[in-house]
Amino acid sequence: MQALPLTQSGIQQRGLMSSSEYTFKLVQVCLPEPSKLVVMCDKRKRQCVCLCQVYKSCLDGLLPNYQAFYRVCSRLTKHQSTLLSGQDKQLLVALAGMDVSVPHVAVVSLAVCCRALKLCKVPAAVLHAFDDIRLKPASQVVLGLPEHILAAHAQPSPNPVQLQMTTPFPVTLPECALPADFKKQHGLLAKPHKHLVHRAVLAQHMGEFKSFSTSPFQLNRKGIAHSSRTWQNSEKHVYLFLGYCHHYQQVSQPTLQLFLSSPLIAQFVSFHIAAGHSQLYIRNFLSCAKCVLRWWQSKPGGNHPSFVEGLEWLQTLGLQVADQLPRPSKDPKGLADIGKWMCAADLVHTIHGAEQQSQAQMQQQGVTVETSRDMHDAALAAMIFSHLPPVRLSCIRSLVGPAYLRPCLHPDCKEPSCEGNRLSIMSESPLLMRISLPHHKNARKWGKAVIEFDVPSDLAQLLHTYLGAPRKALLEHHLLIGDACPYVFMDMHGRGFVAAAVLTLYWQKWLVSRGGVPMNPSMCRQVFVDERQSDSATAGPSNQGAAMVMGHSVKQWDKWYDMQYHPRLAQNAVDGMQSWRAAMLQSHTLAAPDLTLSTALHCGHVLVSDSEESRYQSCCCDSDIDINLD
């Protein structure tokens, strides 16, 4: 390797050098065809980087596949290579004699480059040349590759000038069969694709879309701001769609621009149908797609007529999906047959047995991690069902203990004095505990009304026992100090049940260990309503009060929670008809009418005439014969 003079060191290049943060030295590597390197050192001597340009004919002989080499470098660097631009890129192009059309200059470490070259099985001369440069500490190699090499990996524009949807829109859904490599976890948040989430363009798109959706005042947005829960659902659907495009449609750089492609959306819906997903799941994705289109509409150049047509197309698609994929009807008998249902009596008995067993073990064995976990599980189960009308699981997951005195943990709370969903101890003797739930699903519709009630004495005693030494033992076991976990209930790692799926799996595993079935905890609300609305319901709380604690109204029972609403009403109506028929038979006595005609000359019997001129005629009978119809 030898240094070469800078033959193209004109005034213009020297001006660029003076404004750049790097100093340059042009060197040449002895290869089958001469190749050039530009060694770059920043002025603060922090690192050395160099530009490697290998001519196309040389690449043809050394690297059978250009993109294979780039993919290897990208995989080894976990897709976090740096792109040079501006004056630094101009200098590199000028000094190395590169084609001015080279759009991408990616900076990777020299060690990674050498590993990639070895994987691509290049000649030893190339490796020796890079090894010589590698002797410099913290050196890097800058790969300048022609445009046709990196075209498939090019960074899309974050804000394209021309915004429009692909037309014409599909008039039917394409046929779709699940691919052989079908994976349920195909989204970008899955581990194999998670690195794509941090790409610059996608990160910029998601940041702008989140700001557009969640800003309190966004007057070019339809409707109110998304809550944190709604945004999490939208983000999930976005990453699932982009992951599908990346994994199954071979889109190397997924961004939100893919939502402008109606054929991709149609293929994704067909993919959902083939996977057996519910119509509610698909319609939620279509609602998310409409939000993304409205975000694109708000950007400069987003007034193209195709956006209006696209929104109407998505609306039509959603209506037809709802019509062709109806909700599957569920009933307690069918759920019990597949092991997803327990009646209210069995569930109460199971939870009561867990309470008694945990208290007995605590008295016999003392406070250990095992007995503390058993008491935690019994208290959690008693909160979900048995002592209270089934409170929403989101409220139970976000319930903080009496020792937490810091601000509200709800991400959407804007009240400075709010203490969040809280379990409070009002008095120790007699023991009185109170639950306040300012953050529930219908808080906005109810005018921020708080669901508040005193805890029953049996449940209060159980919670009070658990919040003492058992909870402290669990926190110490998980290497947490004191009340570092603010929530009342925690998972096996000492963290709150922030994700709903974690609590679902935790509950199912516990219920099976107690001899039950793997029923979802949210199904406890249906179990409760089914018992309260049944004809054999026992004495209990009023329906209106129970619905208030559950966070909805009695009308929601008939619409969503009472799975036997229609068959029970139909059967009650049919059973009632029998007593109604008997009453009708008893209320009226059928008497035989006397229809004997008189023997008078003019009997006066009325006959119906077929003549339109005279409707009635008198029976003129000269006969003395009596006619009796009996």
XYZ file of C-alpha atoms in Angstrom:
630
model
C 0.000 0.000 0.000
C 1.476 3.311 -1.000
C 0.411 6.905 -0.606
C -0.442 8.871 -3.699
C -0.390 12.638 -4.092
C -3.676 14.450 -4.245
C -3.688 15.323 -7.926
C -7.184 16.868 -7.808
C -6.463 19.310 -5.051
C -7.924 22.421 -6.615
C -9.117 25.458 -4.783
C -12.634 24.071 -4.633
C -11.503 20.825 -3.018
C -9.275 22.648 -0.551
C -12.247 24.796 0.431
C -14.268 21.698 1.083
C -11.457 20.181 3.134
C -11.141 23.241 5.302
C -14.845 23.044 6.160
C -14.841 19.278 6.737
C -14.157 17.628 10.076
C -11.849 15.045 8.446
C -8.343 15.047 6.958
C -7.740 12.778 3.973
C -4.935 10.643 2.465
C -5.371 8.869 -0.840
C -3.841 5.384 -0.993
C -3.916 2.552 -3.509
C -4.358 -1.145 -2.859
C -2.651 -3.715 -5.076
C -5.494 -5.834 -6.414
C -6.026 -7.574 -9.725
C -7.418 -4.211 -10.799
C -6.206 -1.083 -8.998
C -8.587 0.061 -6.280
C -8.447 3.174 -4.204
C -8.799 3.832 -0.493
C -9.219 7.209 1.160
C -8.074 7.100 4.752
C -9.977 9.646 6.833
C -8.984 10.888 10.279
C -11.139 13.314 12.157
C -9.418 16.462 13.423
C -9.814 15.398 17.027
C -7.942 12.135 16.351
C -10.835 10.130 17.666
C -11.049 7.592 14.887
C -9.795 6.640 11.439
C -12.212 5.831 8.686
C -11.483 5.025 5.063
C -13.328 4.791 1.805
C -12.988 1.627 -0.236
C -13.928 1.795 -3.888
C -13.541 -1.461 -5.785
C -14.241 -1.181 -9.490
C -17.129 -3.088 -10.983
C -14.988 -5.492 -12.996
C -13.028 -6.289 -9.849
C -16.228 -6.852 -7.909
C -17.445 -9.197 -10.617
C -14.416 -11.372 -10.025
C -14.217 -11.082 -6.245
C -17.814 -10.919 -5.098
C -20.274 -13.061 -7.040
C -23.177 -11.177 -5.499
C -22.896 -7.494 -4.576
C -25.998 -7.564 -2.410
C -24.769 -10.638 -0.534
C -21.749 -8.672 0.668
C -23.949 -5.740 1.671
C -26.386 -8.030 3.491
C -23.561 -9.648 5.427
C -22.257 -6.241 6.507
C -25.768 -5.130 7.440
C -26.425 -8.272 9.472
C -23.136 -8.067 11.308
C -23.691 -4.412 12.192
C -27.346 -5.109 13.086
C -28.403 -2.596 10.430
C -26.929 0.319 12.346
C -24.339 1.498 9.823
C -23.796 5.243 9.422
C -24.450 7.169 6.211
C -22.193 10.072 5.199
C -23.654 13.037 3.382
C -23.005 16.658 2.545
C -19.472 17.972 2.090
C -17.823 14.850 3.491
C -19.530 12.751 0.843
C -18.531 15.230 -1.915
C -14.879 15.013 -0.888
C -14.932 11.241 -0.831
C -16.469 11.067 -4.280
C -13.940 13.565 -5.703
C -10.808 12.089 -4.144
C -11.610 8.471 -4.940
C -12.697 9.214 -8.496
C -16.095 7.703 -7.799
C -19.097 8.132 -9.988
C -21.029 11.197 -8.855
C -24.250 9.165 -9.045
C -23.264 7.046 -6.047
C -26.122 7.784 -3.611
C -25.046 5.883 -0.504
C -21.831 5.825 1.469
C -22.227 3.478 4.423
C -19.715 3.511 7.263
C -19.035 0.199 8.987
C -16.245 -0.962 11.256
C -13.195 -2.480 9.629
C -13.502 -5.646 11.677
C -17.002 -6.191 10.391
C -15.842 -5.566 6.846
C -13.092 -8.157 7.159
C -15.504 -10.725 8.553
C -17.925 -10.046 5.701
C -15.125 -10.467 3.146
C -14.157 -13.798 4.671
C -17.744 -14.984 4.534
C -17.878 -14.005 0.879
C -14.620 -15.948 0.264
C -12.649 -13.153 -1.435
C -8.979 -13.622 -2.427
C -6.311 -13.294 0.220
C -4.899 -10.113 -1.385
C -8.013 -8.184 -0.446
C -7.955 -9.466 3.109
C -4.265 -8.577 3.513
C -4.922 -5.040 2.287
C -7.687 -4.569 4.823
C -5.626 -6.171 7.560
C -2.939 -3.546 6.997
C -5.451 -0.776 7.559
C -6.888 -2.672 10.463
C -3.673 -2.135 12.421
C -4.818 1.430 13.035
C -6.965 1.528 16.162
C -10.683 2.228 15.836
C -10.452 2.387 12.054
C -13.489 2.070 9.863
C -14.136 1.236 6.236
C -16.556 3.288 4.181
C -18.157 1.236 1.442
C -19.138 3.254 -1.619
C -21.207 0.991 -3.866
C -22.937 1.895 -7.162
C -26.624 2.737 -7.172
C -27.746 -0.460 -8.874
C -26.185 -2.446 -6.048
C -28.008 -0.667 -3.222
C -31.243 0.059 -5.073
C -33.117 -2.642 -3.156
C -31.784 -1.276 0.137
C -32.187 2.425 -0.626
C -33.573 4.608 2.133
C -37.050 5.827 1.065
C -37.817 9.485 1.383
C -39.419 10.308 4.738
C -41.742 12.825 3.063
C -42.260 12.016 -0.614
C -43.210 15.004 -2.732
C -46.043 13.272 -4.595
C -48.485 11.632 -2.197
C -51.170 9.419 -3.680
C -52.531 5.912 -3.310
C -51.961 3.214 -5.852
C -54.855 2.993 -8.293
C -56.996 1.319 -9.445
C -58.235 -0.036 -6.139
C -58.804 -3.805 -5.948
C -62.422 -4.742 -6.595
C -62.117 -8.069 -4.774
C -59.815 -9.696 -2.274
C -57.073 -11.891 -3.723
C -56.930 -15.563 -2.923
C -54.520 -16.281 -0.105
C -53.253 -19.496 1.426
C -51.058 -19.522 4.464
C -47.418 -19.764 3.391
C -45.310 -22.728 4.400
C -43.213 -20.560 6.723
C -46.249 -19.014 8.414
C -45.420 -17.571 11.811
C -47.882 -16.060 14.203
C -45.231 -13.587 15.361
C -44.472 -11.959 12.038
C -44.642 -8.307 13.116
C -41.710 -5.951 13.307
C -41.719 -6.232 17.101
C -40.857 -9.923 16.810
C -37.229 -10.622 17.623
C -35.973 -11.408 14.069
C -37.256 -8.101 12.678
C -37.069 -5.805 15.698
C -34.013 -3.980 14.361
C -36.114 -2.546 11.516
C -38.181 -0.523 13.981
C -35.152 1.682 14.675
C -34.490 2.579 11.041
C -34.379 6.333 10.576
C -37.269 6.728 8.140
C -39.661 4.413 9.972
C -38.780 5.982 13.317
C -39.497 9.426 11.871
C -42.800 8.254 10.405
C -43.933 6.678 13.670
C -42.948 9.748 15.661
C -44.935 12.063 13.381
C -47.906 9.687 13.282
C -47.937 9.392 17.078
C -47.806 13.164 17.479
C -50.655 13.539 14.980
C -52.790 10.913 16.749
C -52.156 11.753 20.405
C -51.801 15.557 20.444
C -54.625 17.076 22.508
C -55.307 19.738 19.882
C -54.757 18.670 16.281
C -57.355 20.519 14.248
C -56.539 18.766 10.969
C -57.322 15.419 12.628
C -60.784 13.919 12.778
C -61.997 13.270 16.309
C -60.352 13.490 19.703
C -56.826 12.476 20.644
C -56.010 8.792 20.988
C -55.546 7.514 24.499
C -52.402 5.618 25.384
C -54.279 2.309 25.081
C -55.659 3.217 21.650
C -52.216 4.285 20.462
C -50.701 0.989 21.641
C -53.295 -0.907 19.606
C -52.647 1.261 16.538
C -48.898 0.793 16.893
C -49.394 -2.972 17.134
C -51.441 -3.087 13.918
C -48.900 -0.906 12.090
C -45.985 -3.146 13.024
C -47.932 -6.300 12.144
C -48.722 -4.946 8.680
C -45.159 -3.795 8.067
C -43.805 -7.104 9.335
C -46.089 -8.947 6.916
C -44.844 -6.800 4.030
C -41.240 -7.378 5.056
C -41.467 -11.126 5.700
C -43.967 -12.308 3.071
C -43.863 -9.573 0.419
C -40.063 -9.117 0.438
C -40.168 -5.387 1.213
C -36.651 -4.665 2.428
C -37.365 -1.261 3.953
C -40.872 -1.144 5.478
C -42.234 2.343 6.172
C -45.669 3.910 6.537
C -45.630 4.610 2.795
C -46.771 0.992 2.387
C -50.217 2.059 3.631
C -50.556 3.963 0.357
C -50.638 0.631 -1.490
C -54.206 -0.676 -1.622
C -53.119 -4.050 -3.129
C -50.883 -4.676 -0.113
C -53.759 -3.881 2.256
C -56.058 -6.236 0.326
C -53.458 -9.007 0.485
C -53.001 -8.437 4.212
C -56.760 -8.735 4.822
C -56.802 -11.987 2.841
C -53.877 -13.161 4.947
C -55.890 -12.449 8.126
C -58.881 -14.372 6.780
C -56.701 -17.351 5.847
C -55.159 -17.287 9.339
C -58.639 -17.492 10.883
C -58.541 -14.131 12.645
C -61.790 -12.548 13.803
C -63.614 -9.830 11.915
C -63.141 -7.491 14.880
C -59.358 -7.907 14.583
C -59.457 -7.144 10.848
C -61.753 -4.136 11.267
C -59.457 -2.701 13.920
C -56.591 -2.895 11.425
C -58.698 -1.151 8.768
C -59.523 1.611 11.251
C -55.800 1.993 11.909
C -55.145 2.143 8.151
C -57.659 4.978 7.838
C -55.867 6.890 10.585
C -52.568 6.499 8.727
C -54.148 7.770 5.497
C -55.543 10.812 7.297
C -52.043 11.473 8.622
C -50.662 11.344 5.088
C -53.480 13.678 4.013
C -52.345 16.254 6.565
C -48.866 16.456 5.031
C -47.886 18.781 2.163
C -49.050 17.262 -1.104
C -51.623 15.066 0.609
C -54.672 16.573 -1.130
C -54.698 14.034 -3.955
C -58.213 12.699 -4.802
C -56.966 9.138 -4.351
C -56.962 9.633 -0.568
C -60.711 10.299 -0.518
C -61.291 7.255 -2.697
C -58.968 5.226 -0.483
C -60.869 6.111 2.689
C -64.158 5.153 1.035
C -62.591 1.909 -0.194
C -61.429 1.033 3.336
C -64.881 1.849 4.724
C -66.538 -0.455 2.188
C -64.024 -3.192 2.875
C -64.673 -2.970 6.611
C -68.463 -3.226 6.166
C -68.170 -6.249 3.912
C -65.721 -7.962 6.243
C -68.194 -7.495 9.102
C -70.972 -8.938 6.938
C -69.072 -11.955 5.624
C -67.217 -12.771 8.849
C -69.878 -12.532 11.569
C -69.012 -12.891 15.201
C -69.088 -16.538 16.280
C -71.923 -17.201 18.671
C -70.836 -18.425 22.095
C -72.839 -20.099 24.807
C -71.835 -21.530 28.204
C -72.454 -25.121 27.118
C -70.248 -24.822 24.057
C -67.484 -23.121 26.035
C -67.713 -25.763 28.759
C -67.325 -28.499 26.149
C -63.976 -27.040 25.021
C -62.803 -26.335 28.580
C -63.233 -22.542 28.600
C -66.106 -22.105 31.064
C -66.826 -22.558 34.757
C -70.143 -21.800 36.358
C -70.322 -19.123 39.041
C -70.764 -21.605 41.912
C -67.703 -23.646 40.929
C -65.576 -20.525 40.474
C -66.583 -19.087 43.866
C -65.887 -22.435 45.545
C -62.415 -22.667 43.918
C -61.428 -19.163 44.994
C -62.783 -19.645 48.509
C -60.730 -22.836 48.860
C -57.594 -20.971 47.769
C -58.232 -18.264 50.380
C -58.619 -20.738 53.212
C -55.609 -22.786 52.140
C -53.322 -19.743 51.865
C -54.300 -18.499 55.314
C -53.861 -21.965 56.841
C -50.400 -22.389 55.273
C -49.382 -18.950 56.449
C -50.276 -19.887 60.027
C -48.544 -23.280 59.863
C -45.380 -22.457 57.885
C -44.994 -18.765 58.532
C -43.998 -16.125 55.984
C -42.000 -17.705 53.170
C -41.774 -16.911 49.489
C -44.047 -19.848 48.653
C -46.745 -19.022 51.216
C -46.541 -15.336 50.294
C -47.063 -16.140 46.614
C -50.047 -18.349 47.479
C -51.621 -15.554 49.494
C -50.911 -13.077 46.663
C -52.663 -15.378 44.188
C -55.646 -15.883 46.488
C -56.017 -12.124 46.988
C -55.746 -11.515 43.244
C -58.378 -14.157 42.490
C -60.685 -12.743 45.178
C -60.394 -9.305 43.536
C -61.217 -10.692 40.110
C -64.274 -12.719 41.217
C -66.273 -13.800 44.243
C -66.250 -10.841 46.688
C -66.900 -8.015 44.197
C -68.816 -7.629 40.965
C -66.110 -8.358 38.361
C -64.098 -5.140 38.131
C -62.336 -4.415 34.852
C -58.953 -6.123 34.682
C -57.293 -2.875 33.620
C -58.351 -1.359 36.941
C -56.989 -4.320 38.906
C -53.672 -4.248 37.021
C -53.228 -0.508 37.683
C -54.294 -0.631 41.348
C -51.612 0.905 43.584
C -51.156 0.154 47.258
C -51.652 2.381 50.295
C -47.900 3.017 50.636
C -47.613 4.644 47.196
C -47.800 8.416 47.688
C -46.370 9.691 44.402
C -48.304 11.072 41.413
C -50.761 9.086 39.324
C -49.188 6.448 37.089
C -51.861 6.531 34.388
C -50.224 7.768 31.160
C -53.232 9.895 30.130
C -53.885 11.530 33.491
C -53.761 15.316 33.434
C -55.071 15.994 36.952
C -52.243 17.134 39.241
C -54.062 16.002 42.369
C -55.067 12.568 41.032
C -53.786 9.591 43.015
C -54.710 6.995 40.391
C -56.584 3.739 40.890
C -55.873 3.192 44.556
C -56.477 0.786 47.417
C -56.594 2.794 50.639
C -56.775 1.865 54.308
C -59.328 4.168 55.902
C -59.008 2.768 59.421
C -57.173 -0.057 61.150
C -59.652 -0.736 63.927
C -62.184 -1.605 62.792
C -60.496 -2.460 59.507
C -61.929 -0.428 56.639
C -60.439 -0.388 53.153
C -61.649 1.560 50.136
C -61.054 1.256 46.411
C -61.165 4.361 44.189
C -61.054 3.950 40.417
C -60.894 7.318 38.616
C -59.382 5.696 35.520
C -61.721 3.211 33.910
C -62.946 2.603 30.387
C -66.037 4.812 30.562
C -64.553 7.603 32.711
C -64.789 10.087 29.832
C -68.392 9.154 28.988
C -69.408 9.379 32.631
C -68.012 12.874 33.051
C -64.943 11.600 34.953
C -67.141 9.964 37.579
C -65.097 7.853 40.014
C -66.042 4.254 40.817
C -65.594 4.105 44.591
C -66.686 1.573 47.198
C -65.679 0.107 50.568
C -64.132 -3.346 50.444
C -66.123 -6.173 52.114
C -64.732 -7.233 55.481
C -63.546 -10.720 54.409
C -61.710 -9.397 51.371
C -60.335 -6.455 53.347
C -58.854 -8.826 55.934
C -57.260 -10.943 53.193
C -55.782 -7.893 51.445
C -54.554 -6.410 54.713
C -52.753 -9.640 55.596
C -51.163 -9.862 52.140
C -50.004 -6.214 52.114
C -47.999 -6.817 55.266
C -45.184 -9.339 55.644
C -46.102 -11.543 52.623
C -45.813 -8.719 50.110
C -42.559 -7.530 51.696
C -41.159 -11.050 51.405
C -42.015 -11.136 47.687
C -40.370 -7.763 47.077
C -37.214 -8.828 48.892
C -37.163 -12.094 46.957
C -37.216 -10.166 43.690
C -34.363 -7.910 44.896
C -36.603 -4.889 45.133
C -36.334 -2.513 48.077
C -39.427 -1.868 50.136
C -42.350 -0.732 48.008
C -40.353 -0.251 44.800
C -43.219 -1.950 42.935
C -46.123 0.459 43.405
C -48.840 -1.931 42.287
C -50.757 -4.173 44.640
C -50.335 -7.281 42.492
C -47.152 -8.403 40.726
C -45.984 -11.158 38.414
C -43.364 -13.807 39.116
C -40.583 -11.257 38.535
C -41.857 -8.658 40.978
C -43.256 -6.363 38.277
C -46.778 -5.087 37.911
C -49.106 -6.676 35.360
C -48.628 -3.837 32.899
C -49.532 -5.998 29.891
C -52.974 -7.603 29.828
C -51.631 -10.801 28.254
C -49.303 -11.375 31.228
C -52.207 -11.333 33.670
C -54.243 -13.631 31.405
C -51.523 -16.272 31.278
C -50.861 -15.900 35.011
C -54.564 -16.387 35.870
C -55.005 -19.364 33.536
C -51.994 -21.149 34.997
C -53.220 -20.516 38.542
C -56.764 -21.636 37.795
C -55.581 -24.892 36.220
C -53.375 -25.550 39.262
C -56.502 -25.265 41.433
C -58.366 -27.879 39.375
C -60.148 -25.434 37.096
C -60.020 -24.845 33.345
C -57.844 -22.354 31.406
C -60.569 -19.728 31.241
C -59.645 -16.130 30.486
C -60.029 -13.794 33.479
C -62.193 -11.447 31.400
C -64.670 -14.320 31.007
C -65.506 -13.948 34.708
C -67.688 -10.991 33.759
C -69.772 -13.220 31.475
C -69.982 -15.874 34.198
C -71.319 -13.326 36.673
C -73.868 -11.834 34.275
C -75.009 -15.292 33.180
C -75.860 -16.179 36.779
C -77.512 -12.854 37.563
C -79.727 -12.973 34.466
C -80.660 -16.646 34.740
C -84.072 -17.798 35.940
C -82.431 -19.504 38.940
C -80.430 -16.456 40.080
C -79.878 -16.256 43.830
C -80.355 -13.161 45.922
C -77.534 -10.699 45.355
C -76.680 -7.149 44.332
C -78.921 -5.053 42.171
C -78.175 -5.286 38.489
C -77.723 -1.537 38.137
C -75.285 -1.311 41.044
C -73.303 -4.335 39.892
C -73.052 -2.881 36.391
C -71.770 0.375 37.871
C -68.925 -1.415 39.661
C -68.167 -3.339 36.460
C -67.805 -0.026 34.648
C -70.768 -0.117 32.239
C -74.579 -0.183 32.196
C -77.206 -2.930 32.356
C -77.828 -2.438 28.617
C -74.322 -3.757 27.994
C -75.255 -6.975 29.781
C -77.870 -7.822 27.149
C -75.622 -6.757 24.262
C -72.221 -8.235 25.174
C -72.122 -10.200 28.419
C -75.338 -12.237 28.606
C -74.606 -15.061 26.155
C -78.003 -16.703 26.784
C -80.030 -13.528 26.410
C -81.807 -14.420 23.149
C -82.417 -18.153 23.746
C -83.601 -17.520 27.307
C -86.088 -14.848 26.226
C -87.315 -17.021 23.386
C -87.837 -20.036 25.660
C -89.554 -17.942 28.334
C -91.897 -16.572 25.678
C -92.795 -20.057 24.410
C -93.338 -21.342 27.955
C -95.517 -18.361 28.754
C -97.711 -18.983 25.719
C -98.990 -22.220 27.231
C -100.412 -20.530 30.324
C -101.793 -17.782 28.104
C -103.588 -20.352 25.953
C -105.070 -22.055 29.017
C -106.328 -18.715 30.304
C -107.959 -17.972 26.966
C -109.766 -21.322 27.025
C -111.061 -20.746 30.553
C -112.239 -17.180 29.973
C -114.708 -17.983 27.235
C -117.468 -20.647 27.143
C -118.490 -21.723 23.684
C -122.317 -21.755 23.496
C -124.190 -23.522 20.604
C -126.235 -20.894 18.626
C -130.007 -21.464 17.888
C -130.331 -21.087 14.135
C -134.000 -22.476 13.745
C -136.060 -20.612 11.083
C -139.564 -19.405 11.848
C -142.659 -21.003 10.121
C -144.296 -17.608 9.570
C -145.334 -16.560 6.076
C -142.694 -13.928 6.109
C -139.877 -15.263 8.271
C -137.777 -12.122 7.981
C -134.583 -14.266 7.698
C -131.827 -12.233 6.158
C -130.037 -13.686 3.168
C -126.961 -12.390 1.521
C -127.586 -11.564 -2.112
C -125.075 -11.883 -4.915
C -126.619 -8.888 -6.605
C -124.732 -5.603 -6.405
C -128.028 -3.683 -6.580
C -129.483 -5.171 -3.415
C -127.263 -6.400 -0.618
C -130.010 -8.017 1.494
C -133.273 -9.820 0.700
C -136.083 -11.011 2.937
C -136.770 -14.695 2.816
C -140.334 -15.069 1.463
C -141.219 -18.604 2.312
C -144.785 -19.954 1.679
C -143.874 -23.358 2.952
C -144.834 -24.624 6.393
C -141.654 -26.673 6.682
C -139.441 -25.965 9.697
C -135.736 -25.877 8.927
C -133.566 -26.645 11.918
C -129.796 -26.483 11.512
C -129.157 -28.324 14.744
